[in-house]
């Protein structure tokens, strides 16, 4: 087997770890890959950990125990997250993006891979400790950010739909009252999508009344799945009382109905 220099090993390790966030790789895996001793690989990982921390590139964590090893988490500091979201808020504020019904046009933002990846990393950083088994979202606008959050957490994405699809097999369907329009809506999820006893993180794009979010919580209850968090890209200031509690949004929108001007600001928890 070819011998690899330390810089070659470290470059390859960083590539593998960053491409598979939150996945644990054992020392034996890298030892076999590079033909190196465990002590050598431990030294390499220590150097990588210091480098990642120094440049604010995330976290490299050593996991102890029989199934232990090393994993990379794309954690973004609160300061960096606040700066990024503040810049995004400035881009979204004004009257040009305001839509009838008190909504905001930002589909272009949710279609930008670089932006939604960063959003997903910020959200994931708040929920690593809850160890969700999957991320749940509602079709369709919430999918990009939810997918990037799932990627950062290293878990699958599960999508609830407005109606069941033949190709998804038997499904659980629930009816709920929309928090905004107060109309009756339907939410559907395949029985094979999740398993009893798992933990879910709910991620969606927009929170106004919270009816859809609460319906997703109720849907998880039907599957005996624990909801460990509810997160959104943006939430409105009004109504103040939402159908869900304990939620986190990246941005908060205030709409002046007289001037039709939207003021977007970072969520308060980002400033903590």
PDB file of C-alpha atoms in Angstrom:
ATOM      1  CA  UNK A   1       0.000   0.000   0.000  1.00  0.00           C
ATOM      2  CA  UNK A   2       1.243   3.484  -0.875  1.00  0.00           C
ATOM      3  CA  UNK A   3       2.357   5.679   1.993  1.00  0.00           C
ATOM      4  CA  UNK A   4       0.647   9.048   2.241  1.00  0.00           C
ATOM      5  CA  UNK A   5       2.138  12.215   3.619  1.00  0.00           C
ATOM      6  CA  UNK A   6       0.373  13.935   6.508  1.00  0.00           C
ATOM      7  CA  UNK A   7      -0.909  16.817   4.388  1.00  0.00           C
ATOM      8  CA  UNK A   8      -2.360  14.322   1.903  1.00  0.00           C
ATOM      9  CA  UNK A   9      -4.094  12.353   4.664  1.00  0.00           C
ATOM     10  CA  UNK A  10      -5.499  15.467   6.279  1.00  0.00           C
ATOM     11  CA  UNK A  11      -6.802  16.866   2.993  1.00  0.00           C
ATOM     12  CA  UNK A  12      -8.551  13.611   2.169  1.00  0.00           C
ATOM     13  CA  UNK A  13      -9.983  13.287   5.694  1.00  0.00           C
ATOM     14  CA  UNK A  14     -11.357  16.814   5.678  1.00  0.00           C
ATOM     15  CA  UNK A  15     -12.986  16.203   2.295  1.00  0.00           C
ATOM     16  CA  UNK A  16     -14.605  12.963   3.479  1.00  0.00           C
ATOM     17  CA  UNK A  17     -15.808  14.415   6.788  1.00  0.00           C
ATOM     18  CA  UNK A  18     -17.191  17.660   5.328  1.00  0.00           C
ATOM     19  CA  UNK A  19     -19.007  15.748   2.559  1.00  0.00           C
ATOM     20  CA  UNK A  20     -20.708  13.621   5.226  1.00  0.00           C
ATOM     21  CA  UNK A  21     -21.649  16.021   8.043  1.00  0.00           C
ATOM     22  CA  UNK A  22     -22.602  14.525  11.418  1.00  0.00           C
ATOM     23  CA  UNK A  23     -21.616  11.017  10.286  1.00  0.00           C
ATOM     24  CA  UNK A  24     -19.249   9.153  12.589  1.00  0.00           C
ATOM     25  CA  UNK A  25     -16.161   7.640  10.972  1.00  0.00           C
ATOM     26  CA  UNK A  26     -14.105   5.236  13.072  1.00  0.00           C
ATOM     27  CA  UNK A  27     -10.349   5.549  13.387  1.00  0.00           C
ATOM     28  CA  UNK A  28     -10.078   2.067  11.891  1.00  0.00           C
ATOM     29  CA  UNK A  29     -11.784   3.332   8.736  1.00  0.00           C
ATOM     30  CA  UNK A  30      -9.073   5.935   8.173  1.00  0.00           C
ATOM     31  CA  UNK A  31      -6.297   3.612   9.335  1.00  0.00           C
ATOM     32  CA  UNK A  32      -7.249   1.086   6.661  1.00  0.00           C
ATOM     33  CA  UNK A  33      -7.654   3.800   4.042  1.00  0.00           C
ATOM     34  CA  UNK A  34      -4.231   5.358   4.613  1.00  0.00           C
ATOM     35  CA  UNK A  35      -2.321   2.379   6.008  1.00  0.00           C
ATOM     36  CA  UNK A  36      -1.452   4.308   9.158  1.00  0.00           C
ATOM     37  CA  UNK A  37      -1.440   3.505  12.868  1.00  0.00           C
ATOM     38  CA  UNK A  38      -4.227   4.727  15.164  1.00  0.00           C
ATOM     39  CA  UNK A  39      -1.817   6.947  17.042  1.00  0.00           C
ATOM     40  CA  UNK A  40      -0.851   8.654  13.776  1.00  0.00           C
ATOM     41  CA  UNK A  41      -4.458   9.154  12.785  1.00  0.00           C
ATOM     42  CA  UNK A  42      -5.280  10.557  16.234  1.00  0.00           C
ATOM     43  CA  UNK A  43      -2.522  13.151  15.801  1.00  0.00           C
ATOM     44  CA  UNK A  44      -3.871  14.076  12.357  1.00  0.00           C
ATOM     45  CA  UNK A  45      -7.375  14.518  13.767  1.00  0.00           C
ATOM     46  CA  UNK A  46      -6.089  16.714  16.609  1.00  0.00           C
ATOM     47  CA  UNK A  47      -4.386  18.978  14.087  1.00  0.00           C
ATOM     48  CA  UNK A  48      -7.516  19.090  11.918  1.00  0.00           C
ATOM     49  CA  UNK A  49      -9.669  19.924  14.936  1.00  0.00           C
ATOM     50  CA  UNK A  50      -7.472  22.895  15.834  1.00  0.00           C
ATOM     51  CA  UNK A  51      -7.432  24.096  12.238  1.00  0.00           C
ATOM     52  CA  UNK A  52     -11.222  23.869  11.859  1.00  0.00           C
ATOM     53  CA  UNK A  53     -11.723  25.746  15.139  1.00  0.00           C
ATOM     54  CA  UNK A  54      -9.154  28.446  14.330  1.00  0.00           C
ATOM     55  CA  UNK A  55     -10.731  29.288  10.981  1.00  0.00           C
ATOM     56  CA  UNK A  56     -14.330  28.987  12.178  1.00  0.00           C
ATOM     57  CA  UNK A  57     -15.079  26.190   9.735  1.00  0.00           C
ATOM     58  CA  UNK A  58     -17.332  24.204  12.047  1.00  0.00           C
ATOM     59  CA  UNK A  59     -16.621  21.516  14.638  1.00  0.00           C
ATOM     60  CA  UNK A  60     -14.595  18.330  14.513  1.00  0.00           C
ATOM     61  CA  UNK A  61     -15.756  16.151  17.374  1.00  0.00           C
ATOM     62  CA  UNK A  62     -14.300  12.935  18.760  1.00  0.00           C
ATOM     63  CA  UNK A  63     -16.983  10.462  19.848  1.00  0.00           C
ATOM     64  CA  UNK A  64     -15.982   7.948  22.515  1.00  0.00           C
ATOM     65  CA  UNK A  65     -17.335   4.446  23.054  1.00  0.00           C
ATOM     66  CA  UNK A  66     -17.546   1.209  21.092  1.00  0.00           C
ATOM     67  CA  UNK A  67     -19.183   2.923  18.111  1.00  0.00           C
ATOM     68  CA  UNK A  68     -17.047   6.030  18.477  1.00  0.00           C
ATOM     69  CA  UNK A  69     -14.835   7.839  16.053  1.00  0.00           C
ATOM     70  CA  UNK A  70     -14.762  11.334  14.601  1.00  0.00           C
ATOM     71  CA  UNK A  71     -17.437  13.479  12.953  1.00  0.00           C
ATOM     72  CA  UNK A  72     -17.662  16.895  11.383  1.00  0.00           C
ATOM     73  CA  UNK A  73     -20.479  19.349  12.104  1.00  0.00           C
ATOM     74  CA  UNK A  74     -20.947  22.463   9.987  1.00  0.00           C
ATOM     75  CA  UNK A  75     -21.640  24.684  12.986  1.00  0.00           C
ATOM     76  CA  UNK A  76     -21.857  28.428  12.345  1.00  0.00           C
ATOM     77  CA  UNK A  77     -21.226  30.809  15.219  1.00  0.00           C
ATOM     78  CA  UNK A  78     -24.067  33.047  16.383  1.00  0.00           C
ATOM     79  CA  UNK A  79     -22.031  36.113  15.413  1.00  0.00           C
ATOM     80  CA  UNK A  80     -21.455  34.884  11.866  1.00  0.00           C
ATOM     81  CA  UNK A  81     -25.064  33.729  11.570  1.00  0.00           C
ATOM     82  CA  UNK A  82     -26.364  37.113  12.728  1.00  0.00           C
ATOM     83  CA  UNK A  83     -24.172  38.952  10.220  1.00  0.00           C
ATOM     84  CA  UNK A  84     -25.315  36.720   7.370  1.00  0.00           C
ATOM     85  CA  UNK A  85     -29.027  36.899   8.216  1.00  0.00           C
ATOM     86  CA  UNK A  86     -28.826  40.684   8.730  1.00  0.00           C
ATOM     87  CA  UNK A  87     -27.491  41.109   5.195  1.00  0.00           C
ATOM     88  CA  UNK A  88     -30.268  38.888   3.900  1.00  0.00           C
ATOM     89  CA  UNK A  89     -32.883  40.940   5.770  1.00  0.00           C
ATOM     90  CA  UNK A  90     -31.650  44.132   4.141  1.00  0.00           C
ATOM     91  CA  UNK A  91     -32.071  42.528   0.729  1.00  0.00           C
ATOM     92  CA  UNK A  92     -35.642  41.436   1.505  1.00  0.00           C
ATOM     93  CA  UNK A  93     -36.919  44.610   3.187  1.00  0.00           C
ATOM     94  CA  UNK A  94     -38.935  47.238   1.328  1.00  0.00           C
ATOM     95  CA  UNK A  95     -42.103  47.267  -0.734  1.00  0.00           C
ATOM     96  CA  UNK A  96     -40.993  45.576  -3.951  1.00  0.00           C
ATOM     97  CA  UNK A  97     -41.442  42.034  -2.582  1.00  0.00           C
ATOM     98  CA  UNK A  98     -44.733  42.491  -0.703  1.00  0.00           C
ATOM     99  CA  UNK A  99     -47.564  40.296  -2.012  1.00  0.00           C
ATOM    100  CA  UNK A 100     -51.327  40.482  -1.398  1.00  0.00           C
ATOM    101  CA  UNK A 101     -52.386  38.788   1.826  1.00  0.00           C
ATOM    102  CA  UNK A 102     -49.363  39.913   3.815  1.00  0.00           C
ATOM    103  CA  UNK A 103     -46.895  37.541   2.202  1.00  0.00           C
ATOM    104  CA  UNK A 104     -43.411  38.207   0.878  1.00  0.00           C
ATOM    105  CA  UNK A 105     -41.879  37.089  -2.396  1.00  0.00           C
ATOM    106  CA  UNK A 106     -38.573  35.379  -1.742  1.00  0.00           C
ATOM    107  CA  UNK A 107     -38.721  32.299  -3.938  1.00  0.00           C
ATOM    108  CA  UNK A 108     -35.533  33.505  -5.598  1.00  0.00           C
ATOM    109  CA  UNK A 109     -33.793  33.367  -2.221  1.00  0.00           C
ATOM    110  CA  UNK A 110     -35.113  29.858  -1.541  1.00  0.00           C
ATOM    111  CA  UNK A 111     -33.833  28.768  -4.966  1.00  0.00           C
ATOM    112  CA  UNK A 112     -30.261  29.890  -4.341  1.00  0.00           C
ATOM    113  CA  UNK A 113     -28.176  26.833  -3.297  1.00  0.00           C
ATOM    114  CA  UNK A 114     -25.556  28.894  -1.468  1.00  0.00           C
ATOM    115  CA  UNK A 115     -28.151  30.804   0.588  1.00  0.00           C
ATOM    116  CA  UNK A 116     -30.313  27.818   1.533  1.00  0.00           C
ATOM    117  CA  UNK A 117     -27.237  25.778   2.428  1.00  0.00           C
ATOM    118  CA  UNK A 118     -26.160  28.459   4.893  1.00  0.00           C
ATOM    119  CA  UNK A 119     -29.692  28.683   6.302  1.00  0.00           C
ATOM    120  CA  UNK A 120     -29.770  24.930   6.757  1.00  0.00           C
ATOM    121  CA  UNK A 121     -26.451  24.966   8.580  1.00  0.00           C
ATOM    122  CA  UNK A 122     -27.629  27.712  10.942  1.00  0.00           C
ATOM    123  CA  UNK A 123     -30.827  25.836  11.771  1.00  0.00           C
ATOM    124  CA  UNK A 124     -29.030  22.504  12.144  1.00  0.00           C
ATOM    125  CA  UNK A 125     -26.586  24.066  14.599  1.00  0.00           C
ATOM    126  CA  UNK A 126     -29.468  24.748  16.978  1.00  0.00           C
ATOM    127  CA  UNK A 127     -30.695  21.150  16.966  1.00  0.00           C
ATOM    128  CA  UNK A 128     -27.634  18.879  16.874  1.00  0.00           C
ATOM    129  CA  UNK A 129     -28.100  18.164  20.576  1.00  0.00           C
ATOM    130  CA  UNK A 130     -31.665  16.907  20.021  1.00  0.00           C
ATOM    131  CA  UNK A 131     -30.420  14.191  17.630  1.00  0.00           C
ATOM    132  CA  UNK A 132     -33.425  14.060  15.268  1.00  0.00           C
ATOM    133  CA  UNK A 133     -33.846  10.987  13.072  1.00  0.00           C
ATOM    134  CA  UNK A 134     -35.253  12.987  10.171  1.00  0.00           C
ATOM    135  CA  UNK A 135     -36.374  16.454   9.072  1.00  0.00           C
ATOM    136  CA  UNK A 136     -40.043  16.923   8.193  1.00  0.00           C
ATOM    137  CA  UNK A 137     -41.389  19.637   5.897  1.00  0.00           C
ATOM    138  CA  UNK A 138     -44.545  20.411   3.940  1.00  0.00           C
ATOM    139  CA  UNK A 139     -44.472  20.623   0.168  1.00  0.00           C
ATOM    140  CA  UNK A 140     -43.258  22.640  -1.612  1.00  0.00           C
ATOM    141  CA  UNK A 141     -41.494  25.920  -0.757  1.00  0.00           C
ATOM    142  CA  UNK A 142     -40.049  24.579   2.483  1.00  0.00           C
ATOM    143  CA  UNK A 143     -38.196  21.760   0.755  1.00  0.00           C
ATOM    144  CA  UNK A 144     -34.901  23.557  -0.144  1.00  0.00           C
ATOM    145  CA  UNK A 145     -34.090  24.802   3.382  1.00  0.00           C
ATOM    146  CA  UNK A 146     -35.376  21.599   4.968  1.00  0.00           C
ATOM    147  CA  UNK A 147     -33.182  19.539   2.650  1.00  0.00           C
ATOM    148  CA  UNK A 148     -30.088  21.560   3.519  1.00  0.00           C
ATOM    149  CA  UNK A 149     -30.916  21.248   7.222  1.00  0.00           C
ATOM    150  CA  UNK A 150     -31.263  17.481   6.830  1.00  0.00           C
ATOM    151  CA  UNK A 151     -27.952  17.369   4.977  1.00  0.00           C
ATOM    152  CA  UNK A 152     -26.165  19.280   7.758  1.00  0.00           C
ATOM    153  CA  UNK A 153     -27.690  16.951  10.357  1.00  0.00           C
ATOM    154  CA  UNK A 154     -26.855  13.873   8.317  1.00  0.00           C
ATOM    155  CA  UNK A 155     -30.459  12.603   8.359  1.00  0.00           C
ATOM    156  CA  UNK A 156     -33.171  11.972   5.719  1.00  0.00           C
ATOM    157  CA  UNK A 157     -35.782  14.490   4.593  1.00  0.00           C
ATOM    158  CA  UNK A 158     -39.464  13.508   4.864  1.00  0.00           C
ATOM    159  CA  UNK A 159     -42.075  15.495   2.920  1.00  0.00           C
ATOM    160  CA  UNK A 160     -45.734  15.733   3.927  1.00  0.00           C
ATOM    161  CA  UNK A 161     -48.122  16.371   1.029  1.00  0.00           C
ATOM    162  CA  UNK A 162     -51.522  17.918   0.478  1.00  0.00           C
ATOM    163  CA  UNK A 163     -52.821  14.610  -0.845  1.00  0.00           C
ATOM    164  CA  UNK A 164     -51.588  11.016  -0.870  1.00  0.00           C
ATOM    165  CA  UNK A 165     -49.795   9.651  -3.929  1.00  0.00           C
ATOM    166  CA  UNK A 166     -50.364   6.171  -5.343  1.00  0.00           C
ATOM    167  CA  UNK A 167     -46.633   5.513  -5.637  1.00  0.00           C
ATOM    168  CA  UNK A 168     -46.102   6.146  -1.903  1.00  0.00           C
ATOM    169  CA  UNK A 169     -48.416   3.339  -0.779  1.00  0.00           C
ATOM    170  CA  UNK A 170     -50.781   3.481   2.223  1.00  0.00           C
ATOM    171  CA  UNK A 171     -50.809   6.885   3.919  1.00  0.00           C
ATOM    172  CA  UNK A 172     -52.062   8.658   7.015  1.00  0.00           C
ATOM    173  CA  UNK A 173     -54.289  11.642   6.195  1.00  0.00           C
ATOM    174  CA  UNK A 174     -55.373  14.348   8.627  1.00  0.00           C
ATOM    175  CA  UNK A 175     -57.539  17.425   8.234  1.00  0.00           C
ATOM    176  CA  UNK A 176     -56.560  20.707   9.839  1.00  0.00           C
ATOM    177  CA  UNK A 177     -57.604  24.345   9.954  1.00  0.00           C
ATOM    178  CA  UNK A 178     -55.222  26.743   8.236  1.00  0.00           C
ATOM    179  CA  UNK A 179     -53.997  29.352  10.711  1.00  0.00           C
ATOM    180  CA  UNK A 180     -54.178  32.070   8.051  1.00  0.00           C
ATOM    181  CA  UNK A 181     -57.256  31.423   5.904  1.00  0.00           C
ATOM    182  CA  UNK A 182     -59.169  29.339   8.496  1.00  0.00           C
ATOM    183  CA  UNK A 183     -60.058  26.928   5.716  1.00  0.00           C
ATOM    184  CA  UNK A 184     -59.980  23.130   6.033  1.00  0.00           C
ATOM    185  CA  UNK A 185     -56.836  21.595   4.522  1.00  0.00           C
ATOM    186  CA  UNK A 186     -55.557  18.030   4.206  1.00  0.00           C
ATOM    187  CA  UNK A 187     -52.098  16.705   5.045  1.00  0.00           C
ATOM    188  CA  UNK A 188     -50.844  13.270   4.022  1.00  0.00           C
ATOM    189  CA  UNK A 189     -47.782  11.159   4.802  1.00  0.00           C
ATOM    190  CA  UNK A 190     -46.868   7.648   3.700  1.00  0.00           C
ATOM    191  CA  UNK A 191     -46.953   5.046   6.491  1.00  0.00           C
ATOM    192  CA  UNK A 192     -43.530   3.856   5.358  1.00  0.00           C
ATOM    193  CA  UNK A 193     -41.917   7.296   5.630  1.00  0.00           C
ATOM    194  CA  UNK A 194     -41.226   7.215   9.382  1.00  0.00           C
ATOM    195  CA  UNK A 195     -41.100   4.697  12.227  1.00  0.00           C
ATOM    196  CA  UNK A 196     -42.683   4.718  15.646  1.00  0.00           C
ATOM    197  CA  UNK A 197     -40.394   6.073  18.356  1.00  0.00           C
ATOM    198  CA  UNK A 198     -38.282   8.246  16.057  1.00  0.00           C
ATOM    199  CA  UNK A 199     -37.571  11.964  16.583  1.00  0.00           C
ATOM    200  CA  UNK A 200     -38.477  14.656  14.053  1.00  0.00           C
ATOM    201  CA  UNK A 201     -37.308  18.209  13.432  1.00  0.00           C
ATOM    202  CA  UNK A 202     -39.924  20.237  11.553  1.00  0.00           C
ATOM    203  CA  UNK A 203     -38.551  22.842   9.126  1.00  0.00           C
ATOM    204  CA  UNK A 204     -40.693  25.037   6.872  1.00  0.00           C
ATOM    205  CA  UNK A 205     -40.342  28.270   4.939  1.00  0.00           C
ATOM    206  CA  UNK A 206     -42.960  30.632   6.381  1.00  0.00           C
ATOM    207  CA  UNK A 207     -44.839  30.948   9.670  1.00  0.00           C
ATOM    208  CA  UNK A 208     -47.884  33.175   9.877  1.00  0.00           C
ATOM    209  CA  UNK A 209     -50.738  31.645  11.867  1.00  0.00           C
ATOM    210  CA  UNK A 210     -49.008  28.331  12.448  1.00  0.00           C
ATOM    211  CA  UNK A 211     -51.882  26.069  11.419  1.00  0.00           C
ATOM    212  CA  UNK A 212     -49.768  24.027   9.009  1.00  0.00           C
ATOM    213  CA  UNK A 213     -46.941  23.687  11.525  1.00  0.00           C
ATOM    214  CA  UNK A 214     -49.313  22.483  14.231  1.00  0.00           C
ATOM    215  CA  UNK A 215     -50.791  20.019  11.743  1.00  0.00           C
ATOM    216  CA  UNK A 216     -47.313  18.559  11.177  1.00  0.00           C
ATOM    217  CA  UNK A 217     -46.911  18.192  14.937  1.00  0.00           C
ATOM    218  CA  UNK A 218     -50.299  16.447  15.086  1.00  0.00           C
ATOM    219  CA  UNK A 219     -49.323  14.235  12.152  1.00  0.00           C
ATOM    220  CA  UNK A 220     -46.195  13.101  13.985  1.00  0.00           C
ATOM    221  CA  UNK A 221     -48.337  12.270  16.992  1.00  0.00           C
ATOM    222  CA  UNK A 222     -50.292   9.879  14.771  1.00  0.00           C
ATOM    223  CA  UNK A 223     -47.027   8.078  14.045  1.00  0.00           C
ATOM    224  CA  UNK A 224     -45.905   8.148  17.731  1.00  0.00           C
ATOM    225  CA  UNK A 225     -42.944  10.313  16.705  1.00  0.00           C
ATOM    226  CA  UNK A 226     -41.456  12.916  19.050  1.00  0.00           C
ATOM    227  CA  UNK A 227     -41.069  16.446  17.659  1.00  0.00           C
ATOM    228  CA  UNK A 228     -37.782  17.884  18.963  1.00  0.00           C
ATOM    229  CA  UNK A 229     -38.092  21.316  17.337  1.00  0.00           C
ATOM    230  CA  UNK A 230     -39.935  23.531  14.866  1.00  0.00           C
ATOM    231  CA  UNK A 231     -37.952  25.979  12.728  1.00  0.00           C
ATOM    232  CA  UNK A 232     -38.762  28.414   9.927  1.00  0.00           C
ATOM    233  CA  UNK A 233     -36.994  30.619   7.460  1.00  0.00           C
ATOM    234  CA  UNK A 234     -39.297  33.530   8.272  1.00  0.00           C
ATOM    235  CA  UNK A 235     -42.142  34.364  10.671  1.00  0.00           C
ATOM    236  CA  UNK A 236     -44.557  37.291  10.744  1.00  0.00           C
ATOM    237  CA  UNK A 237     -44.927  39.510  13.802  1.00  0.00           C
ATOM    238  CA  UNK A 238     -48.708  39.224  13.504  1.00  0.00           C
ATOM    239  CA  UNK A 239     -50.575  37.389  14.712  1.00  0.00           C
ATOM    240  CA  UNK A 240     -48.509  37.430  17.892  1.00  0.00           C
ATOM    241  CA  UNK A 241     -50.089  34.218  19.164  1.00  0.00           C
ATOM    242  CA  UNK A 242     -49.258  31.313  16.863  1.00  0.00           C
ATOM    243  CA  UNK A 243     -50.766  27.846  16.796  1.00  0.00           C
ATOM    244  CA  UNK A 244     -47.341  26.402  17.682  1.00  0.00           C
ATOM    245  CA  UNK A 245     -45.002  27.264  20.557  1.00  0.00           C
ATOM    246  CA  UNK A 246     -41.237  27.084  21.002  1.00  0.00           C
ATOM    247  CA  UNK A 247     -40.565  27.694  17.330  1.00  0.00           C
ATOM    248  CA  UNK A 248     -37.419  29.328  15.942  1.00  0.00           C
ATOM    249  CA  UNK A 249     -37.317  31.423  12.780  1.00  0.00           C
ATOM    250  CA  UNK A 250     -34.276  32.969  11.126  1.00  0.00           C
ATOM    251  CA  UNK A 251     -36.078  36.204  10.243  1.00  0.00           C
ATOM    252  CA  UNK A 252     -39.103  38.167  11.458  1.00  0.00           C
ATOM    253  CA  UNK A 253     -41.295  40.258   9.165  1.00  0.00           C
ATOM    254  CA  UNK A 254     -43.239  43.365  10.104  1.00  0.00           C
ATOM    255  CA  UNK A 255     -45.636  44.652   7.453  1.00  0.00           C
ATOM    256  CA  UNK A 256     -46.905  48.225   7.497  1.00  0.00           C
ATOM    257  CA  UNK A 257     -50.330  47.838   5.892  1.00  0.00           C
ATOM    258  CA  UNK A 258     -50.664  51.567   5.195  1.00  0.00           C
ATOM    259  CA  UNK A 259     -47.427  51.947   3.240  1.00  0.00           C
ATOM    260  CA  UNK A 260     -47.202  48.272   2.180  1.00  0.00           C
ATOM    261  CA  UNK A 261     -43.561  48.237   3.283  1.00  0.00           C
ATOM    262  CA  UNK A 262     -42.033  45.132   4.830  1.00  0.00           C
ATOM    263  CA  UNK A 263     -39.332  45.401   7.467  1.00  0.00           C
ATOM    264  CA  UNK A 264     -37.362  42.206   7.878  1.00  0.00           C
ATOM    265  CA  UNK A 265     -35.055  41.723  10.866  1.00  0.00           C
ATOM    266  CA  UNK A 266     -33.035  38.827  12.283  1.00  0.00           C
ATOM    267  CA  UNK A 267     -34.813  36.743  14.938  1.00  0.00           C
ATOM    268  CA  UNK A 268     -34.080  37.747  18.522  1.00  0.00           C
ATOM    269  CA  UNK A 269     -32.459  34.407  19.434  1.00  0.00           C
ATOM    270  CA  UNK A 270     -29.673  35.083  16.927  1.00  0.00           C
ATOM    271  CA  UNK A 271     -28.675  38.128  18.989  1.00  0.00           C
ATOM    272  CA  UNK A 272     -28.403  36.189  22.246  1.00  0.00           C
TER     273      UNK A 272
END
